[in-house]
Amino acid sequence: AQSVTQPDIHITVSEGASLELRCNYSYGATPYLFWYVQSPGQGLQLLLKYFSGDTLVQGIKGFEAEFKRSQSSFNLRKPSVHWSDAAEYFCAVTDMEYGNKLVFGAGTILRVKS
Amino acid sequence: NAGVTQTPKFRVLKTGQSMTLLCAQDMNHEYMYWYRQDPGMGLRLIHYSVGEGTTAKGEVPDGYNVSRLKKQNFLLGLESAAPSQTSVYFCASSYSRQVGTRNNEQFFGPGTRLTVL
């Protein structure tokens, strides 16, 4: 079965520092990968997605992610974190065999210290 | 366009009570989903639908029923609520994969926070 692992439950970074959130997936075919962000009490907002082509994907709010097939990874990065980036981040992969359902990782909570 | 809307936003139930959560989308999407979100577990799929009149079980379907009588609506029912169903429920919708792989992004509603006492 498809699965997504986000190894870091919590990450704390200083404002202005760089950020990398890790995501590893298990999927037999070419994966469709997503990163979502959720602010407290809010719904999920799509940051970026990978379907095919260029393995470096640009998203909203200055985020990018790199798909590495050899490592089964899709890590999210941002060169300079802002206090407003504090939120929970979810990596997900599409399961094309079950109505395109999304299989989510457990999430990484990002704290930004000033 | 309103996108995906969910009603109600909050609800408190007593054990054994029933309720229905309503999800509506105005994007003409074929596929609709119900997820539940619990701390440390991400989102897990309860049920989904690939078209009007169809439903299918997801990862955690027990204790829930769904109906898709109209393409734009997807209802989630709890017949006899239990404290284990305390969660935040999210509805989502997407085009089918047949429309084109770049269109299978899921759009999420704002969520319903349900507490069962």
PDB file of C-alpha atoms in Angstrom:
ATOM      1  CA  ALA A   1       0.000   0.000   0.000  1.00  0.00           C
ATOM      2  CA  GLN A   2       1.076   3.535  -0.629  1.00  0.00           C
ATOM      3  CA  SER A   3       2.515   5.421   2.311  1.00  0.00           C
ATOM      4  CA  VAL A   4       4.087   8.758   3.108  1.00  0.00           C
ATOM      5  CA  THR A   5       6.577   9.380   5.886  1.00  0.00           C
ATOM      6  CA  GLN A   6       7.392  12.735   7.353  1.00  0.00           C
ATOM      7  CA  PRO A   7      10.209  11.956   9.800  1.00  0.00           C
ATOM      8  CA  ASP A   8      10.045  15.248  11.700  1.00  0.00           C
ATOM      9  CA  ILE A   9       7.009  15.849  13.893  1.00  0.00           C
ATOM     10  CA  HIS A  10       8.207  19.304  14.978  1.00  0.00           C
ATOM     11  CA  ILE A  11      10.777  21.672  13.518  1.00  0.00           C
ATOM     12  CA  THR A  12      11.821  25.032  14.928  1.00  0.00           C
ATOM     13  CA  VAL A  13      13.740  27.544  12.833  1.00  0.00           C
ATOM     14  CA  SER A  14      14.699  31.145  13.313  1.00  0.00           C
ATOM     15  CA  GLU A  15      13.049  33.777  11.190  1.00  0.00           C
ATOM     16  CA  GLY A  16      15.177  34.379   8.109  1.00  0.00           C
ATOM     17  CA  ALA A  17      16.808  30.949   8.263  1.00  0.00           C
ATOM     18  CA  SER A  18      16.416  28.350   5.565  1.00  0.00           C
ATOM     19  CA  LEU A  19      13.970  25.474   5.880  1.00  0.00           C
ATOM     20  CA  GLU A  20      13.797  21.916   4.637  1.00  0.00           C
ATOM     21  CA  LEU A  21      10.919  19.589   5.488  1.00  0.00           C
ATOM     22  CA  ARG A  22      11.452  15.951   4.632  1.00  0.00           C
ATOM     23  CA  CYS A  23       9.025  13.637   2.902  1.00  0.00           C
ATOM     24  CA  ASN A  24       9.525  10.054   1.776  1.00  0.00           C
ATOM     25  CA  TYR A  25       6.925   8.075  -0.107  1.00  0.00           C
ATOM     26  CA  SER A  26       6.271   4.506  -1.050  1.00  0.00           C
ATOM     27  CA  TYR A  27       4.550   4.092  -4.392  1.00  0.00           C
ATOM     28  CA  GLY A  28       5.019   1.572  -7.182  1.00  0.00           C
ATOM     29  CA  ALA A  29       4.386   3.792 -10.190  1.00  0.00           C
ATOM     30  CA  THR A  30       5.210   7.395 -11.005  1.00  0.00           C
ATOM     31  CA  PRO A  31       3.846   9.326  -8.053  1.00  0.00           C
ATOM     32  CA  TYR A  32       1.800  12.471  -8.075  1.00  0.00           C
ATOM     33  CA  LEU A  33       3.064  14.389  -5.055  1.00  0.00           C
ATOM     34  CA  PHE A  34       1.725  17.337  -3.121  1.00  0.00           C
ATOM     35  CA  TRP A  35       2.588  19.603  -0.242  1.00  0.00           C
ATOM     36  CA  TYR A  36      -0.242  21.220   1.695  1.00  0.00           C
ATOM     37  CA  VAL A  37      -0.081  23.767   4.501  1.00  0.00           C
ATOM     38  CA  GLN A  38      -2.581  24.127   7.313  1.00  0.00           C
ATOM     39  CA  SER A  39      -2.680  27.127   9.630  1.00  0.00           C
ATOM     40  CA  PRO A  40      -4.271  26.593  13.049  1.00  0.00           C
ATOM     41  CA  GLY A  41      -8.021  26.144  12.769  1.00  0.00           C
ATOM     42  CA  GLN A  42      -7.923  26.410   8.999  1.00  0.00           C
ATOM     43  CA  GLY A  43      -8.347  24.092   6.055  1.00  0.00           C
ATOM     44  CA  LEU A  44      -5.618  22.820   3.768  1.00  0.00           C
ATOM     45  CA  GLN A  45      -3.982  25.021   1.183  1.00  0.00           C
ATOM     46  CA  LEU A  46      -2.003  23.557  -1.694  1.00  0.00           C
ATOM     47  CA  LEU A  47       1.592  24.807  -1.773  1.00  0.00           C
ATOM     48  CA  LEU A  48       2.825  22.897  -4.790  1.00  0.00           C
ATOM     49  CA  LYS A  49       2.459  19.696  -6.742  1.00  0.00           C
ATOM     50  CA  TYR A  50       4.545  17.380  -8.883  1.00  0.00           C
ATOM     51  CA  PHE A  51       3.106  15.341 -11.738  1.00  0.00           C
ATOM     52  CA  SER A  52       5.959  14.955 -14.206  1.00  0.00           C
ATOM     53  CA  GLY A  53       8.731  16.853 -15.931  1.00  0.00           C
ATOM     54  CA  ASP A  54      11.092  19.169 -14.104  1.00  0.00           C
ATOM     55  CA  THR A  55      11.926  17.627 -10.754  1.00  0.00           C
ATOM     56  CA  LEU A  56      12.262  21.012  -9.050  1.00  0.00           C
ATOM     57  CA  VAL A  57       8.809  22.427  -8.503  1.00  0.00           C
ATOM     58  CA  GLN A  58       8.023  25.998  -7.537  1.00  0.00           C
ATOM     59  CA  GLY A  59       5.044  26.768  -5.366  1.00  0.00           C
ATOM     60  CA  ILE A  60       3.324  29.634  -3.654  1.00  0.00           C
ATOM     61  CA  LYS A  61       4.738  31.703  -0.813  1.00  0.00           C
ATOM     62  CA  GLY A  62       8.325  31.141  -1.979  1.00  0.00           C
ATOM     63  CA  PHE A  63       8.334  27.377  -1.405  1.00  0.00           C
ATOM     64  CA  GLU A  64       9.893  24.816  -3.690  1.00  0.00           C
ATOM     65  CA  ALA A  65      10.247  21.047  -3.607  1.00  0.00           C
ATOM     66  CA  GLU A  66      12.511  18.596  -5.346  1.00  0.00           C
ATOM     67  CA  PHE A  67      11.428  15.161  -6.492  1.00  0.00           C
ATOM     68  CA  LYS A  68      14.170  12.558  -6.222  1.00  0.00           C
ATOM     69  CA  ARG A  69      13.051   9.211  -7.553  1.00  0.00           C
ATOM     70  CA  SER A  70      16.219   7.405  -6.452  1.00  0.00           C
ATOM     71  CA  GLN A  71      15.589   8.449  -2.850  1.00  0.00           C
ATOM     72  CA  SER A  72      11.766   8.290  -2.995  1.00  0.00           C
ATOM     73  CA  SER A  73      11.767  11.778  -1.564  1.00  0.00           C
ATOM     74  CA  PHE A  74       9.926  15.044  -2.139  1.00  0.00           C
ATOM     75  CA  ASN A  75      11.437  17.512   0.302  1.00  0.00           C
ATOM     76  CA  LEU A  76      10.024  20.991   0.751  1.00  0.00           C
ATOM     77  CA  ARG A  77      12.376  23.961   0.985  1.00  0.00           C
ATOM     78  CA  LYS A  78      12.297  27.677   1.546  1.00  0.00           C
ATOM     79  CA  PRO A  79      15.423  29.852   1.552  1.00  0.00           C
ATOM     80  CA  SER A  80      14.235  32.361   4.169  1.00  0.00           C
ATOM     81  CA  VAL A  81      11.422  31.611   6.594  1.00  0.00           C
ATOM     82  CA  HIS A  82       8.941  34.258   7.727  1.00  0.00           C
ATOM     83  CA  TRP A  83       7.035  34.197  11.022  1.00  0.00           C
ATOM     84  CA  SER A  84       3.821  33.742   9.033  1.00  0.00           C
ATOM     85  CA  ASP A  85       5.098  30.374   7.767  1.00  0.00           C
ATOM     86  CA  ALA A  86       4.443  28.824  11.180  1.00  0.00           C
ATOM     87  CA  ALA A  87       1.882  26.106  10.453  1.00  0.00           C
ATOM     88  CA  GLU A  88       1.547  22.374   9.908  1.00  0.00           C
ATOM     89  CA  TYR A  89       2.775  20.965   6.623  1.00  0.00           C
ATOM     90  CA  PHE A  90       1.532  17.788   4.999  1.00  0.00           C
ATOM     91  CA  CYS A  91       3.095  15.791   2.222  1.00  0.00           C
ATOM     92  CA  ALA A  92       0.741  13.586   0.204  1.00  0.00           C
ATOM     93  CA  VAL A  93       0.783  11.162  -2.712  1.00  0.00           C
ATOM     94  CA  THR A  94      -2.109  10.308  -4.999  1.00  0.00           C
ATOM     95  CA  ASP A  95      -3.313   6.730  -5.070  1.00  0.00           C
ATOM     96  CA  MET A  96      -4.528   6.404  -8.641  1.00  0.00           C
ATOM     97  CA  GLU A  97      -6.156   3.039  -7.973  1.00  0.00           C
ATOM     98  CA  TYR A  98      -8.651   4.352  -5.441  1.00  0.00           C
ATOM     99  CA  GLY A  99     -10.350   7.351  -6.972  1.00  0.00           C
ATOM    100  CA  ASN A 100      -7.218   9.453  -6.804  1.00  0.00           C
ATOM    101  CA  LYS A 101      -7.394   9.454  -3.037  1.00  0.00           C
ATOM    102  CA  LEU A 102      -4.610  11.258  -1.230  1.00  0.00           C
ATOM    103  CA  VAL A 103      -2.399   9.378   1.195  1.00  0.00           C
ATOM    104  CA  PHE A 104      -1.065  11.851   3.719  1.00  0.00           C
ATOM    105  CA  GLY A 105       1.957  11.904   5.935  1.00  0.00           C
ATOM    106  CA  ALA A 106       1.442  12.600   9.633  1.00  0.00           C
ATOM    107  CA  GLY A 107       2.490  16.215   9.204  1.00  0.00           C
ATOM    108  CA  THR A 108       5.328  18.427  10.403  1.00  0.00           C
ATOM    109  CA  ILE A 109       4.620  21.331  12.714  1.00  0.00           C
ATOM    110  CA  LEU A 110       6.833  24.300  11.942  1.00  0.00           C
ATOM    111  CA  ARG A 111       7.598  26.818  14.648  1.00  0.00           C
ATOM    112  CA  VAL A 112       9.355  30.060  13.774  1.00  0.00           C
ATOM    113  CA  LYS A 113      11.265  31.899  16.466  1.00  0.00           C
ATOM    114  CA  SER A 114      12.081  35.554  16.199  1.00  0.00           C
TER     115      SER A 114
ATOM    116  CA  ASN B   1     -17.067  30.410  -7.197  1.00  0.00           C
ATOM    117  CA  ALA B   2     -17.379  29.295  -3.593  1.00  0.00           C
ATOM    118  CA  GLY B   3     -15.209  26.219  -4.174  1.00  0.00           C
ATOM    119  CA  VAL B   4     -15.843  23.544  -1.554  1.00  0.00           C
ATOM    120  CA  THR B   5     -18.109  24.423   1.349  1.00  0.00           C
ATOM    121  CA  GLN B   6     -18.966  22.408   4.446  1.00  0.00           C
ATOM    122  CA  THR B   7     -21.779  22.720   6.946  1.00  0.00           C
ATOM    123  CA  PRO B   8     -21.802  22.912   9.861  1.00  0.00           C
ATOM    124  CA  LYS B   9     -18.441  24.322  10.954  1.00  0.00           C
ATOM    125  CA  PHE B  10     -18.745  23.065  14.524  1.00  0.00           C
ATOM    126  CA  ARG B  11     -20.945  20.513  16.249  1.00  0.00           C
ATOM    127  CA  VAL B  12     -21.143  18.841  19.621  1.00  0.00           C
ATOM    128  CA  LEU B  13     -22.996  15.541  19.898  1.00  0.00           C
ATOM    129  CA  LYS B  14     -23.789  13.155  22.696  1.00  0.00           C
ATOM    130  CA  THR B  15     -22.881   9.498  22.322  1.00  0.00           C
ATOM    131  CA  GLY B  16     -25.534   7.714  20.297  1.00  0.00           C
ATOM    132  CA  GLN B  17     -26.861  10.773  18.494  1.00  0.00           C
ATOM    133  CA  SER B  18     -26.895  10.986  14.740  1.00  0.00           C
ATOM    134  CA  MET B  19     -25.985  13.767  12.355  1.00  0.00           C
ATOM    135  CA  THR B  20     -25.191  14.539   8.737  1.00  0.00           C
ATOM    136  CA  LEU B  21     -22.345  16.651   7.439  1.00  0.00           C
ATOM    137  CA  LEU B  22     -22.922  18.341   4.120  1.00  0.00           C
ATOM    138  CA  CYS B  23     -20.282  19.054   1.518  1.00  0.00           C
ATOM    139  CA  ALA B  24     -20.999  21.063  -1.611  1.00  0.00           C
ATOM    140  CA  GLN B  25     -18.780  21.991  -4.550  1.00  0.00           C
ATOM    141  CA  ASP B  26     -19.468  24.259  -7.501  1.00  0.00           C
ATOM    142  CA  MET B  27     -16.545  23.253  -9.723  1.00  0.00           C
ATOM    143  CA  ASN B  28     -18.345  20.422 -11.530  1.00  0.00           C
ATOM    144  CA  HIS B  29     -15.899  17.890 -10.094  1.00  0.00           C
ATOM    145  CA  GLU B  30     -16.617  14.210 -10.543  1.00  0.00           C
ATOM    146  CA  TYR B  31     -14.714  12.954  -7.519  1.00  0.00           C
ATOM    147  CA  MET B  32     -15.474  13.826  -3.908  1.00  0.00           C
ATOM    148  CA  TYR B  33     -13.903  12.653  -0.663  1.00  0.00           C
ATOM    149  CA  TRP B  34     -14.395  12.709   3.089  1.00  0.00           C
ATOM    150  CA  TYR B  35     -11.321  12.686   5.321  1.00  0.00           C
ATOM    151  CA  ARG B  36     -10.888  12.862   9.055  1.00  0.00           C
ATOM    152  CA  GLN B  37      -7.936  14.545  10.694  1.00  0.00           C
ATOM    153  CA  ASP B  38      -6.583  13.443  14.047  1.00  0.00           C
ATOM    154  CA  PRO B  39      -3.436  14.713  15.791  1.00  0.00           C
ATOM    155  CA  GLY B  40      -0.276  12.959  14.638  1.00  0.00           C
ATOM    156  CA  MET B  41      -2.101  10.933  11.992  1.00  0.00           C
ATOM    157  CA  GLY B  42      -2.500  13.316   9.104  1.00  0.00           C
ATOM    158  CA  LEU B  43      -5.726  12.947   7.142  1.00  0.00           C
ATOM    159  CA  ARG B  44      -7.315   9.568   6.559  1.00  0.00           C
ATOM    160  CA  LEU B  45      -9.882   8.770   3.904  1.00  0.00           C
ATOM    161  CA  ILE B  46     -13.307   7.725   5.187  1.00  0.00           C
ATOM    162  CA  HIS B  47     -15.327   7.343   1.985  1.00  0.00           C
ATOM    163  CA  TYR B  48     -15.145   8.682  -1.510  1.00  0.00           C
ATOM    164  CA  SER B  49     -17.254   8.971  -4.635  1.00  0.00           C
ATOM    165  CA  VAL B  50     -16.203   8.859  -8.270  1.00  0.00           C
ATOM    166  CA  GLY B  51     -19.492  10.161  -9.572  1.00  0.00           C
ATOM    167  CA  GLU B  52     -23.141  10.876  -8.876  1.00  0.00           C
ATOM    168  CA  GLY B  53     -24.825   7.863  -7.350  1.00  0.00           C
ATOM    169  CA  THR B  54     -21.572   6.059  -6.506  1.00  0.00           C
ATOM    170  CA  THR B  55     -19.704   5.675  -3.230  1.00  0.00           C
ATOM    171  CA  ALA B  56     -16.790   3.579  -2.024  1.00  0.00           C
ATOM    172  CA  LYS B  57     -15.036   2.850   1.247  1.00  0.00           C
ATOM    173  CA  GLY B  58     -11.762   4.408   2.187  1.00  0.00           C
ATOM    174  CA  GLU B  59      -9.322   3.550   4.948  1.00  0.00           C
ATOM    175  CA  VAL B  60     -11.565   4.174   7.977  1.00  0.00           C
ATOM    176  CA  PRO B  61     -15.218   3.722   6.905  1.00  0.00           C
ATOM    177  CA  ASP B  62     -16.648   2.039  10.011  1.00  0.00           C
ATOM    178  CA  GLY B  63     -19.371   4.038  11.750  1.00  0.00           C
ATOM    179  CA  TYR B  64     -19.963   6.312   8.753  1.00  0.00           C
ATOM    180  CA  ASN B  65     -22.261   6.281   5.746  1.00  0.00           C
ATOM    181  CA  VAL B  66     -22.275   8.525   2.705  1.00  0.00           C
ATOM    182  CA  SER B  67     -24.533   9.463  -0.165  1.00  0.00           C
ATOM    183  CA  ARG B  68     -23.975  11.255  -3.454  1.00  0.00           C
ATOM    184  CA  LEU B  69     -27.459  11.883  -4.837  1.00  0.00           C
ATOM    185  CA  LYS B  70     -26.371  15.007  -6.696  1.00  0.00           C
ATOM    186  CA  LYS B  71     -23.037  15.600  -8.374  1.00  0.00           C
ATOM    187  CA  GLN B  72     -22.350  18.729  -6.368  1.00  0.00           C
ATOM    188  CA  ASN B  73     -23.169  17.308  -2.924  1.00  0.00           C
ATOM    189  CA  PHE B  74     -21.554  14.616  -0.798  1.00  0.00           C
ATOM    190  CA  LEU B  75     -23.124  13.803   2.558  1.00  0.00           C
ATOM    191  CA  LEU B  76     -21.405  12.104   5.468  1.00  0.00           C
ATOM    192  CA  GLY B  77     -23.640  10.511   8.089  1.00  0.00           C
ATOM    193  CA  LEU B  78     -22.989   9.287  11.584  1.00  0.00           C
ATOM    194  CA  GLU B  79     -25.855   7.016  12.641  1.00  0.00           C
ATOM    195  CA  SER B  80     -24.772   6.540  16.256  1.00  0.00           C
ATOM    196  CA  ALA B  81     -21.938   8.845  17.242  1.00  0.00           C
ATOM    197  CA  ALA B  82     -19.118   7.589  19.445  1.00  0.00           C
ATOM    198  CA  PRO B  83     -16.380   9.529  21.256  1.00  0.00           C
ATOM    199  CA  SER B  84     -13.832   7.951  18.881  1.00  0.00           C
ATOM    200  CA  GLN B  85     -15.447   9.964  16.107  1.00  0.00           C
ATOM    201  CA  THR B  86     -14.373  13.231  17.704  1.00  0.00           C
ATOM    202  CA  SER B  87     -12.272  14.736  14.932  1.00  0.00           C
ATOM    203  CA  VAL B  88     -12.018  17.394  12.283  1.00  0.00           C
ATOM    204  CA  TYR B  89     -13.705  16.337   9.059  1.00  0.00           C
ATOM    205  CA  PHE B  90     -12.606  17.612   5.681  1.00  0.00           C
ATOM    206  CA  CYS B  91     -14.361  17.288   2.395  1.00  0.00           C
ATOM    207  CA  ALA B  92     -12.466  17.526  -0.891  1.00  0.00           C
ATOM    208  CA  SER B  93     -13.237  17.310  -4.584  1.00  0.00           C
ATOM    209  CA  SER B  94     -11.309  16.841  -7.808  1.00  0.00           C
ATOM    210  CA  TYR B  95     -11.702  16.107 -11.496  1.00  0.00           C
ATOM    211  CA  SER B  96     -11.386  12.499 -12.471  1.00  0.00           C
ATOM    212  CA  ARG B  97      -8.052  11.248 -13.732  1.00  0.00           C
ATOM    213  CA  GLN B  98      -9.600  10.795 -17.151  1.00  0.00           C
ATOM    214  CA  VAL B  99      -9.820  14.530 -17.582  1.00  0.00           C
ATOM    215  CA  GLY B 100      -6.074  14.807 -17.507  1.00  0.00           C
ATOM    216  CA  THR B 101      -3.460  14.041 -14.965  1.00  0.00           C
ATOM    217  CA  ARG B 102      -2.813  17.684 -14.293  1.00  0.00           C
ATOM    218  CA  ASN B 103      -6.364  18.126 -13.146  1.00  0.00           C
ATOM    219  CA  ASN B 104      -6.517  15.640 -10.302  1.00  0.00           C
ATOM    220  CA  GLU B 105      -5.576  18.185  -7.656  1.00  0.00           C
ATOM    221  CA  GLN B 106      -7.932  17.994  -4.703  1.00  0.00           C
ATOM    222  CA  PHE B 107      -9.598  21.119  -3.373  1.00  0.00           C
ATOM    223  CA  PHE B 108     -10.466  21.101   0.309  1.00  0.00           C
ATOM    224  CA  GLY B 109     -13.281  22.613   2.290  1.00  0.00           C
ATOM    225  CA  PRO B 110     -12.691  24.523   5.553  1.00  0.00           C
ATOM    226  CA  GLY B 111     -13.488  21.570   7.799  1.00  0.00           C
ATOM    227  CA  THR B 112     -16.056  20.607  10.412  1.00  0.00           C
ATOM    228  CA  ARG B 113     -14.941  20.233  14.004  1.00  0.00           C
ATOM    229  CA  LEU B 114     -17.022  17.515  15.667  1.00  0.00           C
ATOM    230  CA  THR B 115     -16.936  16.649  19.350  1.00  0.00           C
ATOM    231  CA  VAL B 116     -18.751  13.594  20.670  1.00  0.00           C
ATOM    232  CA  LEU B 117     -19.277  13.553  24.428  1.00  0.00           C
TER     233      LEU B 117
END
